[in-house]
């Protein structure tokens, strides 16, 4: 019966560890998505400035 | 959405498999309850192998196809493989103490080569942090991932090749799969846990892959942002030809992540 | 590429030194006795089967015989092994062979095998079968 403590520690850490990793991964993914959606506004900005600054200089190459 | 369903399915299967291994199946006659750890320990170890094999194959994929999506798969496999290796080692220690009488023996070949496996892939993950050029990083990681994979068969066969404390695999050969040296209910408990952990692995791999792709995108966006602000400040103060020079150094402003390699800054 | 070279070097080191050590994780009774006089000098691990019928004494003053079917060495231990220790199982003991021919163990590890048995009316633990 003494062994039960080891069984609990084994299952607890392995399955608990996987659950914690899944949660951390979910949070990292949410943060990255939020950041990506704020960055996604930049391409629109870039398109807007494309005709004025970069394109003429690129054409001049 | 489908990934979400997979996640909940994995959770339910893991819970079911744990209940089965802990409460339904009887304990081994000689080892007692401690033997129940076998189910999570062996399943974790197999999935760790699987992760690192995926990393090696994805590394080959990158080297051949030069598509950064392969590198994202390789990263996911390595990170998740490290998690599963660490968990397998932990489970092994919790099983070894009550049965062998020790948590760890450095000179046991299986234990030592597994510790090496963990160290190798932690090294792989650290190496990835050294470079901020996604393409160079992918190439280096692919090479290290392939070299480190050499340890996978060494770990697996260590219990057969060398004398140690660790027992040989119960299902190590096709012959033993057909005539397992364990009662069918033990085999069922192990296979159920293996299925459960594999589902969890799939879910984690998909999530980690998605994160890796987003990280690449953000990295690219940050680089473009830096270049654009540099260009803007140069354009304000300098003649046009310098602007053109900076422009030439910039990657194509396409949304593809596979831009041309940037000259070293 | 320097990093890659370093990783390869580390693997090579571990592989070579690992193989060397792993081969001597434990000695069999025959191998230890074959060392002759040198057998008494150093701390070693000795592995073998616990000879059926040889186990005696309380757990903290345990006496048993380790055998490899060819040679056998009597072992004395004052540290209790785990409850999975029984006659007939594999065991690895760490310690020193005394001049009196008795191996004084400072650690007794039980080496279980890869066979599992479910309790059932007909099944008996291997220690009963063994002794």
Coordinates of C-alpha atoms in Angstrom, one line a residue:
Chain A
X1 CA 0.0 0.0 0.0
X2 CA 3.0 2.3 0.6
X3 CA 3.5 2.1 -3.2
X4 CA 0.3 4.0 -3.8
X5 CA 2.1 7.3 -3.1
X6 CA 4.5 6.5 -6.0
X7 CA 1.6 5.6 -8.3
X8 CA -0.2 8.9 -7.5
X9 CA 3.0 10.9 -8.0
X10 CA 3.6 9.1 -11.3
X11 CA 0.2 9.5 -12.8
X12 CA -0.3 13.0 -11.2
X13 CA 2.9 14.5 -12.6
X14 CA 2.7 12.9 -16.0
X15 CA -1.0 13.6 -16.7
X16 CA -0.9 16.9 -14.8
X17 CA 2.2 17.9 -16.6
X18 CA 0.6 17.3 -20.0
X19 CA -2.5 19.3 -18.9
X20 CA -0.3 22.2 -17.7
X21 CA 1.7 22.2 -21.0
X22 CA -1.6 22.2 -23.0
X23 CA -2.8 25.2 -21.0
X24 CA 0.5 27.1 -21.4
X25 CA 0.4 26.3 -25.1
X26 CA -3.1 27.6 -25.3
X27 CA -2.1 30.9 -23.6
X28 CA 1.0 31.3 -25.8
X29 CA -1.2 30.7 -28.9
X30 CA -3.8 33.3 -27.8
X31 CA -1.2 35.9 -27.1
X32 CA 0.5 35.2 -30.5
X33 CA -2.9 35.5 -32.3
X34 CA -3.6 38.8 -30.6
X35 CA -0.2 40.1 -31.6
X36 CA -0.6 38.8 -35.1
X37 CA -4.0 40.5 -35.5
X38 CA -2.5 43.8 -34.5
X39 CA 0.4 43.2 -36.9
X40 CA -2.1 42.3 -39.6
X41 CA -3.1 45.9 -39.7
X42 CA 0.4 46.8 -40.9
X43 CA 0.1 45.2 -44.4
X44 CA -2.9 47.5 -45.0
X45 CA -0.8 50.4 -44.0
X46 CA 2.0 49.2 -46.2
X47 CA -0.3 48.9 -49.1
X48 CA -1.5 52.4 -48.5
X49 CA 2.1 53.8 -48.6
X50 CA 3.2 51.5 -51.4
X51 CA 2.4 54.0 -54.2
X52 CA 4.2 56.9 -52.6
X53 CA 7.5 55.8 -51.1
X54 CA 8.8 52.3 -51.8
X55 CA 7.4 51.6 -55.2
X56 CA 9.0 54.5 -57.1
X57 CA 12.4 53.8 -55.6
X58 CA 12.0 50.1 -56.4
X59 CA 11.1 51.0 -60.0
X60 CA 14.2 53.2 -60.1
X61 CA 16.5 50.2 -59.5
Chain B
X1 CA -12.8 23.8 -34.2
X2 CA -11.9 20.3 -35.2
X3 CA -8.6 20.6 -33.2
X4 CA -10.8 21.6 -30.2
X5 CA -12.8 18.5 -30.5
X6 CA -9.6 16.4 -30.8
X7 CA -8.4 18.1 -27.5
X8 CA -11.6 17.2 -25.6
X9 CA -11.5 13.7 -27.1
X10 CA -7.9 13.3 -26.0
X11 CA -8.8 14.5 -22.5
X12 CA -11.7 12.1 -22.2
X13 CA -9.6 9.1 -23.5
X14 CA -6.7 9.9 -21.1
X15 CA -9.2 10.0 -18.2
X16 CA -10.7 6.7 -19.3
X17 CA -7.3 5.1 -19.8
X18 CA -6.1 6.3 -16.4
X19 CA -9.2 5.0 -14.6
X20 CA -8.8 1.6 -16.4
X21 CA -5.1 1.3 -15.5
X22 CA -5.6 2.5 -11.9
X23 CA -8.8 0.8 -10.9
X24 CA -10.0 -1.8 -13.4
X25 CA -6.9 -3.8 -14.2
X26 CA -5.5 -5.9 -11.3
X27 CA -2.0 -5.1 -10.0
X28 CA 0.9 -7.3 -11.0
X29 CA 1.3 -10.2 -8.7
X30 CA 5.0 -9.6 -8.1
X31 CA 5.4 -5.9 -8.2
X32 CA 2.1 -4.8 -6.7
X33 CA 0.4 -1.4 -7.4
X34 CA 3.7 0.2 -8.5
X35 CA 3.5 -1.7 -11.8
X36 CA 0.5 0.5 -12.8
X37 CA 2.9 3.3 -13.5
X38 CA 4.1 1.1 -16.4
X39 CA 1.1 2.2 -18.5
X40 CA 1.9 6.0 -18.4
X41 CA 5.7 5.4 -18.3
X42 CA 5.8 3.2 -21.5
X43 CA 3.3 5.3 -23.4
X44 CA 5.2 8.5 -22.6
X45 CA 8.5 6.9 -23.8
X46 CA 7.0 5.7 -27.0
X47 CA 5.5 9.1 -27.8
X48 CA 8.8 10.7 -27.0
X49 CA 10.4 8.5 -29.6
X50 CA 7.6 9.4 -32.1
X51 CA 8.1 13.1 -31.5
X52 CA 11.8 13.0 -32.1
X53 CA 11.4 10.8 -35.2
X54 CA 8.9 13.4 -36.5
X55 CA 11.5 16.1 -35.8
X56 CA 14.2 14.2 -37.8
X57 CA 11.8 13.6 -40.7
X58 CA 10.7 17.2 -40.8
X59 CA 14.3 18.2 -40.7
X60 CA 14.9 16.2 -43.9
X61 CA 11.7 17.8 -45.3
X62 CA 13.2 21.2 -44.7
X63 CA 16.5 20.4 -46.2
X64 CA 14.9 18.9 -49.3
X65 CA 11.9 21.2 -49.9
X66 CA 13.1 24.5 -48.2
X67 CA 9.6 25.1 -46.8
X68 CA 9.6 26.7 -43.4
X69 CA 6.4 24.7 -42.5
X70 CA 8.6 21.6 -42.1
X71 CA 10.7 23.5 -39.6
X72 CA 7.6 24.4 -37.6
X73 CA 6.8 20.7 -37.4
X74 CA 10.4 19.9 -36.4
X75 CA 10.2 22.5 -33.6
X76 CA 6.9 21.1 -32.4
X77 CA 8.2 17.6 -32.3
X78 CA 11.3 18.6 -30.4
X79 CA 9.6 20.6 -27.7
X80 CA 6.8 18.1 -27.2
X81 CA 9.4 15.2 -27.3
X82 CA 11.3 16.9 -24.5
X83 CA 8.2 17.2 -22.4
X84 CA 7.3 13.5 -23.0
X85 CA 10.9 12.4 -22.3
X86 CA 11.0 14.3 -19.0
X87 CA 7.6 12.8 -18.0
X88 CA 8.8 9.3 -19.0
X89 CA 11.9 9.7 -16.9
X90 CA 9.7 10.9 -14.0
X91 CA 7.4 7.9 -14.3
X92 CA 10.3 5.6 -14.5
X93 CA 11.7 7.0 -11.3
X94 CA 8.4 6.7 -9.5
X95 CA 8.2 3.0 -10.7
X96 CA 11.9 2.2 -9.9
X97 CA 12.0 3.4 -6.3
X98 CA 9.3 1.0 -5.0
X99 CA 10.4 -2.0 -7.2
X100 CA 14.1 -1.7 -7.8
X101 CA 14.9 0.2 -4.6
X102 CA 16.5 3.2 -6.3
X103 CA 15.2 6.3 -8.2
X104 CA 18.1 6.4 -10.5
X105 CA 21.3 4.6 -11.5
X106 CA 23.7 6.5 -13.6
X107 CA 25.5 3.5 -15.0
X108 CA 22.4 1.8 -16.2
X109 CA 22.6 2.0 -20.1
X110 CA 18.9 2.7 -20.6
X111 CA 18.7 5.4 -18.0
X112 CA 21.9 7.1 -19.1
X113 CA 21.1 7.1 -22.8
X114 CA 17.6 8.4 -22.0
X115 CA 19.1 11.2 -20.0
X116 CA 21.4 11.9 -22.9
X117 CA 18.3 12.0 -25.2
X118 CA 16.7 14.7 -23.0
X119 CA 20.0 16.7 -22.9
X120 CA 20.4 16.5 -26.7
X121 CA 16.9 17.8 -27.5
X122 CA 17.1 20.5 -24.8
X123 CA 20.3 21.5 -26.6
X124 CA 18.4 21.4 -29.9
X125 CA 15.8 23.9 -28.5
X126 CA 18.6 26.1 -27.1
X127 CA 20.4 26.1 -30.4
X128 CA 17.3 27.4 -32.1
X129 CA 17.4 30.4 -29.9
X130 CA 20.9 31.4 -31.1
X131 CA 19.9 32.5 -34.5
X132 CA 17.2 35.0 -35.6
X133 CA 17.4 34.1 -39.2
X134 CA 14.6 31.6 -39.7
X135 CA 16.2 29.8 -42.7
X136 CA 19.7 29.5 -41.2
X137 CA 18.1 28.3 -38.0
X138 CA 16.0 25.7 -39.8
X139 CA 19.1 24.3 -41.5
X140 CA 21.1 24.1 -38.3
X141 CA 18.2 22.6 -36.4
X142 CA 17.6 20.0 -39.1
X143 CA 21.2 18.8 -39.0
X144 CA 21.3 18.7 -35.1
X145 CA 17.9 17.0 -35.1
X146 CA 19.2 14.3 -37.5
X147 CA 22.4 13.8 -35.4
X148 CA 20.5 13.6 -32.2
X149 CA 18.1 11.0 -33.6
X150 CA 20.9 8.6 -33.6
X151 CA 20.3 8.2 -29.9
X152 CA 16.7 7.0 -30.4
X153 CA 17.7 3.4 -31.5
X154 CA 20.5 3.4 -28.9
X155 CA 18.0 4.1 -26.1
X156 CA 15.6 1.5 -27.5
X157 CA 18.1 -1.3 -27.9
X158 CA 20.2 -0.4 -24.8
X159 CA 18.4 -2.9 -22.7
X160 CA 19.2 -5.6 -25.2
X161 CA 22.8 -4.7 -26.1
X162 CA 24.1 -4.0 -22.6
X163 CA 23.7 -5.4 -19.2
X164 CA 21.7 -3.1 -16.8
X165 CA 19.0 -2.8 -14.3
X166 CA 16.3 -1.9 -16.7
X167 CA 14.2 -4.9 -18.0
X168 CA 13.8 -5.7 -21.6
X169 CA 10.8 -4.4 -23.5
X170 CA 7.6 -6.4 -22.9
X171 CA 6.5 -5.6 -26.5
X172 CA 9.9 -5.0 -28.0
X173 CA 9.7 -7.5 -30.9
X174 CA 7.0 -8.7 -33.2
X175 CA 7.2 -12.1 -31.6
X176 CA 6.5 -10.6 -28.2
X177 CA 3.6 -8.6 -29.6
X178 CA 1.9 -11.9 -30.7
X179 CA 2.8 -13.7 -27.5
X180 CA 3.0 -11.0 -24.9
X181 CA 4.5 -11.9 -21.5
X182 CA 1.7 -10.1 -19.9
X183 CA -2.0 -10.9 -19.3
X184 CA -4.3 -9.5 -22.0
X185 CA -5.9 -7.1 -19.6
X186 CA -2.5 -5.5 -19.0
X187 CA -1.9 -5.3 -22.7
X188 CA -5.3 -3.7 -23.1
X189 CA -4.6 -1.1 -20.4
X190 CA -1.3 -0.2 -22.1
X191 CA -2.8 0.0 -25.6
X192 CA -5.6 2.2 -24.3
X193 CA -3.2 4.5 -22.6
X194 CA -1.1 4.6 -25.7
X195 CA -4.1 5.6 -27.8
X196 CA -5.0 8.3 -25.2
X197 CA -1.5 9.7 -25.1
X198 CA -1.2 9.6 -28.9
X199 CA -4.4 11.7 -29.2
X200 CA -3.1 14.2 -26.7
X201 CA 0.2 14.2 -28.6
X202 CA -1.6 15.0 -31.9
X203 CA -3.5 17.8 -30.2
X204 CA -0.4 19.3 -28.7
X205 CA 1.5 18.9 -32.0
X206 CA -1.2 20.8 -33.9
X207 CA -1.3 23.6 -31.4
X208 CA 2.5 23.9 -31.2
X209 CA 2.7 23.9 -35.0
X210 CA 0.1 26.7 -35.2
X211 CA 2.1 28.7 -32.6
X212 CA 5.4 28.1 -34.5
X213 CA 3.8 29.4 -37.7
X214 CA 2.5 32.5 -35.9
X215 CA 5.9 33.1 -34.3
X216 CA 7.5 33.0 -37.8
X217 CA 4.9 35.4 -39.1
X218 CA 5.5 37.8 -36.2
X219 CA 9.3 37.5 -36.5
X220 CA 9.0 38.4 -40.2
X221 CA 6.6 41.3 -39.4
X222 CA 9.0 42.6 -36.8
X223 CA 11.9 42.5 -39.3
X224 CA 9.9 44.2 -42.0
X225 CA 8.9 46.8 -39.4
X226 CA 12.5 47.5 -38.4
X227 CA 13.5 47.8 -42.0
X228 CA 10.7 50.1 -42.8
X229 CA 11.4 52.4 -39.9
X230 CA 15.1 52.4 -40.8
X231 CA 14.2 53.3 -44.4
X232 CA 11.8 56.0 -43.2
X233 CA 14.5 57.6 -41.1
X234 CA 17.1 57.4 -43.8
X235 CA 14.6 58.8 -46.4
X236 CA 14.0 61.8 -44.2
X237 CA 17.7 62.8 -44.0
X238 CA 19.5 61.3 -47.0
X239 CA 19.4 61.4 -50.8
X240 CA 17.2 59.0 -52.8
X241 CA 20.0 56.6 -53.8
X242 CA 20.6 55.5 -50.2
X243 CA 16.9 54.8 -49.9
X244 CA 17.2 52.6 -52.9
X245 CA 20.1 50.8 -51.3
X246 CA 18.2 50.0 -48.1
X247 CA 15.3 49.0 -50.3
X248 CA 17.4 46.5 -52.2
X249 CA 18.4 44.9 -48.9
X250 CA 14.8 44.5 -47.8
X251 CA 13.0 41.3 -48.5
X252 CA 10.1 41.4 -51.0
X253 CA 7.1 42.8 -49.1
X254 CA 5.1 39.8 -49.9
X255 CA 3.2 37.9 -47.2
X256 CA 5.2 34.8 -47.9
X257 CA 7.6 33.9 -45.1
X258 CA 10.1 32.4 -47.4
X259 CA 11.7 35.6 -48.3
X260 CA 15.2 35.8 -49.6
X261 CA 18.0 35.6 -47.1
X262 CA 18.9 38.8 -45.6
X263 CA 22.5 40.0 -45.6
X264 CA 24.1 39.8 -42.2
X265 CA 23.5 43.0 -40.2
Chain C
X1 CA 28.4 24.7 -37.5
X2 CA 30.7 25.0 -34.4
X3 CA 27.6 24.2 -32.3
X4 CA 26.9 21.1 -34.5
X5 CA 30.5 20.0 -34.1
X6 CA 30.2 20.4 -30.3
X7 CA 27.0 18.3 -30.2
X8 CA 28.7 15.6 -32.3
X9 CA 31.7 15.6 -29.9
X10 CA 29.4 15.3 -26.9
X11 CA 27.5 12.4 -28.4
X12 CA 30.7 10.6 -29.3
X13 CA 32.0 11.2 -25.8
X14 CA 28.9 9.9 -24.2
X15 CA 28.6 7.0 -26.6
X16 CA 32.2 5.8 -26.0
X17 CA 32.3 6.4 -22.2
X18 CA 28.8 5.1 -21.9
X19 CA 29.5 1.9 -23.6
X20 CA 32.6 1.3 -21.4
X21 CA 30.7 1.9 -18.2
X22 CA 27.6 0.2 -19.3
X23 CA 29.4 -3.1 -20.0
X24 CA 30.4 -3.2 -16.4
X25 CA 27.2 -2.0 -14.8
X26 CA 27.4 -5.3 -12.8
X27 CA 29.6 -8.3 -12.8
X28 CA 28.3 -11.9 -12.6
X29 CA 29.5 -14.1 -9.8
X30 CA 31.7 -16.0 -12.3
X31 CA 33.3 -12.7 -13.5
X32 CA 33.9 -11.4 -10.0
X33 CA 35.5 -14.7 -8.9
X34 CA 37.6 -14.8 -12.1
X35 CA 39.3 -11.6 -10.9
X36 CA 41.1 -13.6 -8.3
X37 CA 42.8 -11.5 -5.7
X38 CA 41.7 -8.3 -7.3
X39 CA 38.1 -9.2 -6.5
X40 CA 38.6 -8.2 -2.9
X41 CA 40.0 -4.7 -3.5
X42 CA 37.2 -2.6 -5.0
X43 CA 33.6 -1.6 -4.7
X44 CA 31.7 -3.3 -7.4
X45 CA 28.2 -4.2 -8.4
X46 CA 27.4 -7.9 -8.5
X47 CA 24.3 -9.2 -10.3
X48 CA 22.6 -12.6 -10.4
X49 CA 19.6 -14.6 -9.4
X50 CA 18.7 -14.9 -5.7
X51 CA 19.2 -18.6 -5.2
X52 CA 15.9 -20.2 -4.1
X53 CA 16.0 -21.3 -0.5
X54 CA 19.1 -19.2 0.4
X55 CA 17.3 -16.2 1.9
X56 CA 17.5 -15.9 5.6
X57 CA 17.5 -13.4 8.4
X58 CA 15.5 -10.1 9.0
X59 CA 15.5 -7.5 6.3
X60 CA 18.2 -5.4 8.0
X61 CA 20.5 -8.4 8.5
X62 CA 19.8 -10.2 5.3
X63 CA 21.7 -13.2 4.0
X64 CA 21.2 -14.8 0.6
X65 CA 23.2 -16.3 -2.3
X66 CA 23.6 -14.7 -5.7
X67 CA 24.1 -17.2 -8.5
X68 CA 24.6 -17.2 -12.3
X69 CA 24.0 -20.9 -12.5
X70 CA 27.7 -21.6 -12.7
X71 CA 29.2 -19.8 -9.6
X72 CA 27.6 -18.4 -6.6
X73 CA 28.5 -15.8 -3.9
X74 CA 26.9 -15.4 -0.5
X75 CA 25.8 -11.9 0.2
X76 CA 25.2 -10.1 3.5
X77 CA 23.3 -6.9 3.7
X78 CA 22.1 -4.6 6.4
X79 CA 20.0 -2.4 4.2
X80 CA 16.5 -3.7 3.5
X81 CA 15.6 -4.3 -0.2
X82 CA 12.2 -3.4 -1.5
X83 CA 9.2 -5.7 -1.0
X84 CA 9.6 -7.1 -4.5
X85 CA 12.8 -8.9 -3.3
X86 CA 12.3 -12.6 -3.1
X87 CA 14.0 -15.8 -3.9
X88 CA 14.3 -16.4 -7.6
X89 CA 14.4 -12.8 -8.7
X90 CA 17.3 -11.0 -10.3
X91 CA 19.2 -8.7 -7.9
X92 CA 22.1 -6.3 -8.2
X93 CA 24.1 -5.6 -5.1
X94 CA 26.7 -2.9 -4.6
X95 CA 29.5 -3.4 -2.2
X96 CA 32.7 -5.3 -1.6
X97 CA 33.7 -9.0 -1.5
X98 CA 35.2 -9.8 1.9
X99 CA 38.2 -12.0 2.4
X100 CA 35.9 -14.5 4.0
X101 CA 34.1 -14.9 0.6
X102 CA 31.0 -13.1 1.7
X103 CA 29.9 -10.0 -0.3
X104 CA 29.1 -7.1 2.0
X105 CA 26.3 -5.2 0.2
X106 CA 25.7 -1.5 0.9
X107 CA 22.7 -1.5 -1.6
X108 CA 20.4 -4.3 -2.8
X109 CA 18.5 -3.5 -6.0
X110 CA 15.8 -5.8 -7.4
X111 CA 16.0 -6.4 -11.1
X112 CA 12.5 -7.4 -12.1
X113 CA 11.9 -8.9 -15.6
X114 CA 9.5 -7.9 -18.3
X115 CA 6.9 -10.6 -17.5
X116 CA 3.8 -9.6 -15.7
X117 CA 1.3 -11.8 -13.9
X118 CA -2.3 -11.0 -12.9
X119 CA -3.5 -12.4 -9.7
X120 CA -5.9 -15.3 -10.3
X121 CA -6.9 -18.5 -8.4
X122 CA -4.2 -20.5 -10.1
X123 CA -1.3 -17.9 -10.1
X124 CA 1.2 -17.7 -7.3
X125 CA 3.8 -15.0 -6.7
X126 CA 7.2 -16.0 -8.1
X127 CA 8.8 -16.2 -4.7
X128 CA 6.6 -19.1 -3.8
X129 CA 7.4 -20.8 -7.0
X130 CA 11.1 -20.1 -6.5
X131 CA 11.6 -21.2 -2.9

